[in-house]
Coordinates of C-alpha atoms in Angstrom, one line a residue:
M1 CA -10.3 8.0 -14.9
R2 CA -10.2 10.5 -12.1
I3 CA -9.5 13.3 -14.6
V4 CA -12.3 12.1 -16.9
K5 CA -14.7 11.8 -14.0
S6 CA -13.8 15.3 -12.8
A7 CA -14.7 16.7 -16.2
I8 CA -18.0 14.7 -16.3
A9 CA -18.9 16.0 -12.8
M10 CA -18.4 19.6 -13.9
A11 CA -20.8 19.1 -16.8
V12 CA -23.4 17.4 -14.6
C13 CA -23.2 20.3 -12.2
Y14 CA -24.1 22.7 -15.1
L15 CA -26.9 20.4 -16.2
V16 CA -28.4 20.3 -12.7
N17 CA -28.2 24.0 -12.3
M18 CA -30.0 24.4 -15.6
L19 CA -32.8 22.1 -14.4
R20 CA -33.1 24.3 -11.3
G21 CA -33.6 27.3 -13.5
G22 CA -30.3 28.9 -12.5
M23 CA -31.5 29.3 -8.9
G24 CA -28.2 28.2 -7.4
M25 CA -24.5 29.0 -7.9
V26 CA -23.0 26.2 -9.9
F27 CA -19.5 27.3 -8.7
Y28 CA -20.1 25.9 -5.2
S29 CA -21.5 22.7 -6.5
Q30 CA -18.4 22.2 -8.7
L31 CA -16.0 22.8 -5.8
A32 CA -17.8 20.2 -3.7
A33 CA -17.9 17.7 -6.5
L34 CA -14.2 18.1 -7.2
W35 CA -13.4 17.6 -3.6
C36 CA -15.3 14.3 -3.5
I37 CA -13.7 12.8 -6.6
Q38 CA -10.8 10.9 -5.2
M39 CA -8.6 8.0 -6.2
Y40 CA -10.3 5.6 -3.7
R41 CA -13.9 5.2 -2.6
S42 CA -13.0 5.3 1.1
N43 CA -11.4 8.8 0.5
T44 CA -14.5 9.9 -1.4
K45 CA -16.8 9.1 1.6
K46 CA -14.4 10.7 4.1
N47 CA -14.1 13.9 2.0
A48 CA -17.9 14.0 1.6
I49 CA -18.5 13.8 5.3
Q50 CA -15.9 16.5 6.0
R51 CA -17.5 18.8 3.4
I52 CA -21.0 18.2 4.8
I53 CA -20.0 19.0 8.4
G54 CA -17.9 21.9 7.3
T55 CA -20.7 23.4 5.3
L56 CA -23.3 22.9 8.0
I57 CA -21.1 24.7 10.6
G58 CA -20.2 27.5 8.2
A59 CA -23.8 28.0 7.0
I60 CA -25.2 28.2 10.5
Y61 CA -22.7 30.8 11.6
G62 CA -23.2 32.6 8.3
L63 CA -26.9 32.8 8.9
I64 CA -26.4 34.2 12.4
Y65 CA -24.0 36.8 11.0
L66 CA -26.5 37.9 8.3
L67 CA -29.3 38.3 10.9
L68 CA -27.1 40.3 13.3
F69 CA -25.1 42.4 10.9
P70 CA -27.8 45.0 9.9
K71 CA -28.8 45.5 13.6
V72 CA -25.2 46.0 14.8
T73 CA -24.4 48.3 11.9
A74 CA -27.4 50.5 12.6
A75 CA -26.4 50.8 16.2
I76 CA -22.7 51.6 15.7
N77 CA -23.0 53.3 12.3
S78 CA -19.7 52.0 11.0
V79 CA -19.9 49.2 8.4
V80 CA -16.2 48.6 8.1
L81 CA -15.5 48.4 11.8
V82 CA -18.5 46.2 12.4
E83 CA -17.6 43.8 9.6
A84 CA -14.0 43.6 10.8
V85 CA -14.9 42.8 14.4
M86 CA -17.8 40.5 13.7
V87 CA -16.1 38.4 11.0
S88 CA -13.0 38.0 13.2
V89 CA -15.0 37.0 16.3
S90 CA -17.2 34.7 14.2
L91 CA -14.2 32.9 12.8
L92 CA -13.0 32.2 16.3
L93 CA -16.4 30.6 17.0
V94 CA -16.5 28.7 13.8
L95 CA -13.0 27.1 14.4
Y96 CA -13.7 26.4 18.0
T97 CA -17.0 24.7 17.1
T98 CA -15.1 22.3 14.8
V99 CA -12.8 21.4 17.7
L100 CA -15.8 20.9 20.1
V101 CA -17.5 18.4 17.7
N102 CA -14.1 16.7 17.1
K103 CA -14.2 17.5 13.3
K104 CA -11.1 19.7 13.0
Q105 CA -10.5 18.4 9.5
A106 CA -13.6 20.2 8.4
S107 CA -12.4 23.6 9.8
Y108 CA -11.2 24.9 6.5
F109 CA -14.5 24.3 4.8
S110 CA -16.4 25.8 7.6
C111 CA -14.4 29.0 7.3
V112 CA -14.8 29.1 3.5
V113 CA -18.5 28.7 3.7
F114 CA -18.8 31.3 6.5
L115 CA -16.7 33.9 4.7
S116 CA -18.5 33.3 1.4
I117 CA -21.7 34.2 3.1
A118 CA -20.6 36.9 5.5
V119 CA -18.2 38.9 3.3
N120 CA -20.1 38.7 0.0
H121 CA -23.7 38.7 1.1
A122 CA -24.0 40.8 4.3
S123 CA -26.4 43.2 2.5
D124 CA -28.8 40.5 1.2
M125 CA -32.4 41.2 1.9
V126 CA -33.4 37.5 2.3
P127 CA -30.5 35.8 4.3
F128 CA -32.4 32.6 4.8
L129 CA -32.8 32.0 1.1
F130 CA -29.1 32.6 0.3
V131 CA -27.9 30.4 3.1
W132 CA -30.3 27.6 2.0
N133 CA -29.2 27.9 -1.6
R134 CA -25.5 27.9 -0.6
F135 CA -26.1 24.7 1.5
L136 CA -28.1 23.1 -1.3
D137 CA -25.5 23.9 -3.9
T138 CA -22.8 22.1 -1.8
M139 CA -25.1 19.1 -1.2
I140 CA -25.8 18.8 -4.9
G141 CA -22.1 18.9 -5.6
I142 CA -21.3 16.3 -3.0
L143 CA -24.0 13.9 -4.3
I144 CA -22.7 14.4 -7.9
G145 CA -19.1 13.8 -6.9
I146 CA -20.0 10.6 -5.0
L147 CA -22.2 9.2 -7.8
I148 CA -19.7 10.0 -10.6
N149 CA -16.7 8.7 -8.6
D150 CA -18.5 5.4 -7.9
I151 CA -19.1 4.6 -11.6
R152 CA -17.5 1.4 -12.6
I153 CA -17.6 0.7 -16.4
C154 CA -16.4 -2.9 -15.8
I155 CA -19.6 -4.8 -14.7
N156 CA -18.0 -8.2 -14.2
P157 CA -14.5 -8.1 -12.7
D158 CA -12.6 -11.4 -12.3
K159 CA -12.7 -12.0 -8.5
E160 CA -12.0 -15.7 -8.7
T161 CA -8.5 -15.6 -10.0
L162 CA -5.5 -15.1 -7.7
F163 CA -2.9 -12.8 -9.4
V164 CA 0.7 -13.3 -8.1
S165 CA 3.6 -11.0 -9.0
G166 CA 7.3 -11.2 -8.4
L167 CA 8.8 -8.2 -6.8
D168 CA 12.3 -7.1 -7.9
D169 CA 12.5 -6.3 -11.7
T170 CA 8.9 -7.2 -12.0
L171 CA 6.5 -5.1 -9.9
L172 CA 9.2 -2.7 -8.6
G173 CA 11.2 -0.3 -10.8
E174 CA 15.0 0.2 -10.9
D175 CA 14.8 2.3 -7.8
S176 CA 13.2 -0.7 -6.0
L177 CA 10.0 1.3 -5.5
L178 CA 6.5 0.9 -6.7
S179 CA 5.5 3.6 -9.3
P180 CA 2.7 6.0 -8.4
F181 CA 0.5 4.6 -11.2
S182 CA 0.9 1.0 -10.0
K183 CA 0.3 2.0 -6.4
V184 CA -3.0 3.8 -7.2
E185 CA -4.3 1.2 -9.6
L186 CA -3.5 -1.7 -7.3
N187 CA -5.2 -0.2 -4.4
R188 CA -8.2 0.7 -6.4
M189 CA -8.6 -2.9 -7.8
I190 CA -7.8 -4.5 -4.4
D191 CA -10.5 -2.3 -2.8
S192 CA -13.0 -3.5 -5.4
G193 CA -12.2 -7.2 -4.8
L194 CA -9.0 -8.1 -6.7
K195 CA -7.2 -11.1 -5.3
F196 CA -3.5 -10.0 -5.5
T197 CA -0.3 -10.9 -3.7
V198 CA 3.5 -11.0 -4.3
S199 CA 6.0 -13.8 -4.2
T200 CA 9.6 -13.0 -3.5
I201 CA 13.0 -14.2 -2.2
R202 CA 13.0 -11.3 0.2
T203 CA 12.4 -11.5 3.9
P204 CA 9.3 -9.7 5.3
A205 CA 11.6 -6.9 6.6
S206 CA 12.9 -6.1 3.1
L207 CA 9.5 -6.3 1.3
I208 CA 7.5 -4.2 3.8
E209 CA 9.0 -0.8 2.8
P210 CA 8.4 -0.9 -1.0
M211 CA 4.9 -2.4 -0.4
R212 CA 4.0 -0.1 2.6
D213 CA 1.4 2.0 0.7
V214 CA -0.3 -1.0 -1.0
R215 CA -3.4 -2.2 0.8
L216 CA -2.6 -6.0 0.5
K217 CA -5.3 -8.1 2.0
L218 CA -3.7 -11.5 1.3
P219 CA -0.6 -13.0 2.8
V220 CA 2.6 -12.7 0.7
I221 CA 4.9 -15.6 -0.2
A222 CA 8.3 -14.6 1.2
M223 CA 11.8 -16.1 1.7
D224 CA 11.6 -17.9 -1.7
G225 CA 8.6 -19.9 -0.7
S226 CA 9.5 -20.8 2.9
V227 CA 6.8 -18.7 4.5
L228 CA 3.3 -17.1 4.1
Y229 CA 3.4 -13.8 5.8
D230 CA 0.5 -11.4 6.6
I231 CA 1.9 -7.8 6.3
R232 CA -1.2 -6.2 7.9
K233 CA -1.0 -8.4 11.1
N234 CA 2.8 -8.9 11.1
L235 CA 2.1 -12.6 11.3
Y236 CA 3.6 -15.7 9.8
I237 CA 0.7 -17.8 8.5
K238 CA 2.7 -20.9 7.4
I239 CA 6.4 -21.8 7.8
C240 CA 8.3 -24.6 6.1
S241 CA 11.5 -25.4 8.1
I242 CA 14.5 -27.6 7.7
K243 CA 14.5 -30.8 9.9
K244 CA 16.5 -30.3 13.1
D245 CA 18.8 -33.2 12.6
I246 CA 19.7 -31.9 9.1
S247 CA 20.3 -28.4 10.5
G248 CA 22.7 -29.9 13.0
M249 CA 24.7 -31.7 10.3
L250 CA 24.7 -28.5 8.1
M251 CA 26.1 -26.5 11.0
T252 CA 28.9 -29.0 11.5
M253 CA 29.9 -28.8 7.9
I254 CA 29.7 -25.1 7.7
S255 CA 31.8 -24.6 10.9
S256 CA 34.4 -27.1 9.7
V257 CA 35.3 -25.0 6.6
G258 CA 34.9 -21.6 8.4
L259 CA 32.3 -20.0 6.1
C260 CA 30.3 -17.0 7.2
W261 CA 26.8 -18.3 8.0
Y262 CA 23.3 -17.0 8.9
A263 CA 20.5 -19.2 10.3
N264 CA 17.1 -17.7 9.9
V265 CA 14.7 -18.8 12.6
I266 CA 11.1 -17.8 13.3
M267 CA 10.4 -18.0 17.0
D268 CA 7.1 -16.8 18.5
G269 CA 6.3 -14.9 15.3
V270 CA 9.7 -13.1 15.4
L271 CA 12.5 -13.5 12.8
I272 CA 15.8 -14.2 14.5
I273 CA 19.0 -14.4 12.5
Y274 CA 21.8 -16.3 14.3
Y275 CA 25.3 -15.8 13.0
G276 CA 28.8 -16.7 14.1
N277 CA 32.1 -14.9 14.7
M278 CA 33.3 -13.2 11.5
T279 CA 36.3 -11.1 10.5
D280 CA 35.3 -10.8 6.8
E281 CA 34.7 -7.1 6.1
V282 CA 31.8 -7.7 3.6
N283 CA 29.8 -9.7 6.1
V284 CA 30.5 -7.2 8.9
K285 CA 29.3 -4.4 6.7
M286 CA 26.1 -6.4 5.6
V287 CA 25.1 -7.2 9.3
N288 CA 25.7 -3.6 10.4
T289 CA 23.5 -2.3 7.5
L290 CA 20.6 -4.8 7.9
K291 CA 20.3 -5.1 11.7
V292 CA 18.9 -1.6 12.1
S293 CA 15.5 -2.9 10.9
P294 CA 13.1 -3.7 13.8
L295 CA 11.9 -6.8 11.8
R296 CA 15.4 -8.3 11.7
N297 CA 16.9 -9.5 15.0
Y298 CA 20.6 -10.4 14.5
V299 CA 22.0 -12.5 17.3
K300 CA 25.7 -13.4 17.4
R301 CA 25.8 -16.8 19.0
P302 CA 25.8 -20.5 18.1
L303 CA 22.6 -21.9 16.7
P304 CA 20.5 -23.4 19.5
G305 CA 19.9 -27.1 18.9
N306 CA 16.1 -26.8 19.6
E307 CA 15.4 -24.2 16.9
N308 CA 13.7 -24.8 13.6
V309 CA 15.7 -23.1 10.8
V310 CA 13.7 -21.7 7.9
Y311 CA 16.8 -21.4 5.8
F312 CA 20.6 -21.0 6.0
M313 CA 22.4 -18.3 4.1
L314 CA 26.1 -18.3 3.4
L315 CA 28.0 -15.3 2.0
D316 CA 31.6 -15.7 1.2
K317 CA 34.2 -15.4 -1.5
T318 CA 33.1 -17.2 -4.7
E319 CA 35.8 -19.8 -4.7
K320 CA 35.0 -20.9 -1.1
I321 CA 31.3 -21.0 -1.9
K322 CA 31.8 -23.2 -5.0
R323 CA 33.9 -25.7 -3.0
F324 CA 31.3 -25.9 -0.3
Y325 CA 28.5 -26.3 -2.8
E326 CA 30.3 -29.3 -4.5
E327 CA 31.0 -30.9 -1.1
L328 CA 27.4 -30.4 0.0
Y329 CA 26.1 -32.4 -2.9
K330 CA 28.2 -35.4 -1.8
Q331 CA 26.1 -35.7 1.4
E332 CA 23.2 -38.1 1.7
F333 CA 20.9 -35.6 3.3
V334 CA 21.1 -33.3 0.3
E335 CA 18.0 -35.0 -1.0
D336 CA 16.0 -33.4 1.7
L337 CA 17.1 -29.9 0.8
R338 CA 16.7 -27.3 -1.9
I339 CA 19.9 -25.4 -2.5
V340 CA 20.3 -22.1 -4.4
T341 CA 23.6 -20.4 -5.3
Y342 CA 24.3 -17.2 -7.1
E343 CA 26.9 -14.4 -7.4
S344 CA 26.4 -11.3 -5.3
H345 CA 25.6 -8.1 -7.3
D346 CA 26.3 -5.9 -4.2
Y347 CA 29.6 -7.5 -3.3
P348 CA 31.8 -8.3 -6.3
G349 CA 33.8 -11.5 -5.9
Y350 CA 31.4 -12.9 -3.4
S351 CA 28.6 -15.5 -3.8
Y352 CA 25.6 -16.7 -1.8
I353 CA 24.3 -20.1 -1.0
K354 CA 20.8 -20.4 0.4
I355 CA 19.6 -23.8 1.8
Y356 CA 15.9 -24.6 2.3
D357 CA 13.9 -27.7 3.0
K358 CA 13.0 -29.5 -0.2
D359 CA 9.3 -28.7 0.2
A360 CA 10.0 -24.9 0.8
N361 CA 9.2 -23.5 -2.6
K362 CA 6.9 -20.9 -4.2
E363 CA 4.7 -23.5 -5.9
N364 CA 3.8 -25.3 -2.7
M365 CA 3.1 -22.0 -0.8
L366 CA 1.0 -20.9 -3.7
K367 CA -1.1 -24.0 -3.5
S368 CA -1.6 -23.5 0.3
L369 CA -2.6 -19.9 -0.3
M370 CA -5.1 -20.9 -3.0
D371 CA -6.7 -23.4 -0.6
M372 CA -6.8 -20.8 2.1
I373 CA -8.7 -18.2 0.0
D374 CA -10.6 -20.6 -2.2
A375 CA -9.2 -19.2 -5.5
K376 CA -10.2 -21.0 -8.7
K377 CA -7.1 -20.3 -10.7
T378 CA -3.9 -18.3 -10.6
V379 CA -2.0 -16.0 -13.0
T380 CA 1.7 -15.5 -12.1
F381 CA 3.9 -12.6 -13.3
G382 CA 7.7 -12.7 -13.6
T383 CA 10.7 -12.0 -15.7
I384 CA 11.9 -15.6 -16.4
P385 CA 10.4 -17.3 -19.5
D386 CA 8.7 -20.7 -19.0
Q387 CA 8.4 -20.2 -15.3
Y388 CA 5.5 -17.7 -15.2
D389 CA 2.2 -17.4 -16.9
V390 CA 3.0 -13.8 -18.0
V391 CA 6.6 -12.7 -18.7
I392 CA 7.3 -9.1 -17.8
H393 CA 9.9 -6.9 -19.4
E394 CA 12.3 -5.5 -16.8
D395 CA 12.3 -2.0 -18.3
D396 CA 8.6 -1.3 -17.7
A397 CA 7.7 -0.9 -14.0
N398 CA 4.0 -0.5 -14.8
E399 CA 3.6 -3.6 -17.0
V400 CA 2.4 -5.9 -14.2
V401 CA -0.4 -3.6 -13.1
R402 CA -1.5 -2.9 -16.7
R403 CA -1.7 -6.7 -17.4
V404 CA -3.6 -7.3 -14.2
R405 CA -6.0 -4.6 -15.0
K406 CA -6.8 -6.0 -18.4
M407 CA -7.4 -9.5 -17.0
Y408 CA -9.3 -8.3 -13.9
E409 CA -11.5 -5.7 -15.7
P410 CA -11.8 -7.2 -19.2
F411 CA -14.9 -5.2 -20.2
L412 CA -13.2 -1.9 -19.6
Y413 CA -9.6 -2.8 -20.6
R414 CA -9.6 -5.2 -23.6
K415 CA -6.5 -7.3 -24.4

């Protein structure tokens, strides 16, 4: 749409110039319009302000130059020398003025406007008229750019539905990154009122990097439904922890069989991961890799008895994990837990067990989020059939955003 709008803006600039009887220079209007047509509305306004300020400064100095140039040339009788000195000195003043008014971003446009006036029109007989037309051309282009860029064909976007996407193999591609298309379209729709968030087994530390450039306004569901986390504020909104007495019994069991364990605790808004002594090379390697993140705080010590554990994670050889999993289900307190086990893709021959409170799941956190933002309904996106409203193919990293766009803007993008 940005490409289409740019072409439309060029045509409108020609039309306006025709209506003005060809009095202006359409080239300057087109440059200003193109500069203002951006991916996001906020960027359009920012660029428009830069262009206006830059044009004003450049036009003022250009007018002063046109008024002084004939007089100085007549006195010195050397056009080339006068032009070289006056243009160079004037550029110093132009640039320094942008610094004085704290608009350094507009310095380039100020110089362009000044040079277009001073170098090409020093001999004009009516300097005021040219400078005015140059300024007017730019203002017309800025206005056209803002109006065209603000056009929204969809007149009734769905702002009542909460759209929730998985992350790995769903919203992210094989490189675990968001595609440029998805990033731009998500930000555009979120800025216009789309209710969108993600739900993932990742911790906040591991989801922040791939979602860094997405302007999420809603909390995300992280740690497989254990927490609601606000990325913008770096704040845990809601936490579902394992009961303390059950945590103690779990630690006793884990220690008795010598498994490598990690207890994820949120204390004063900070994620702390307690872990015990380990000689296993895989676990040592994993800790050394992950603990460099400022959002993960690994602490090698026994689990304090007064801490609320969000979840336990065990990583060990598959046969040891299987034996512990079977033994765990013989315990009476297992009814108060949700247990997930799976083989590790990164460490062949190893498996994980993650242990949560029974109420710590994505469905419960989603209900809490819906109540928080007063959403009327939800649409979920994932790769597992029968578990999500919309099933996504893992080989298309843009499918989630395309589907969201069709549902959010049904008038523009029909199903």
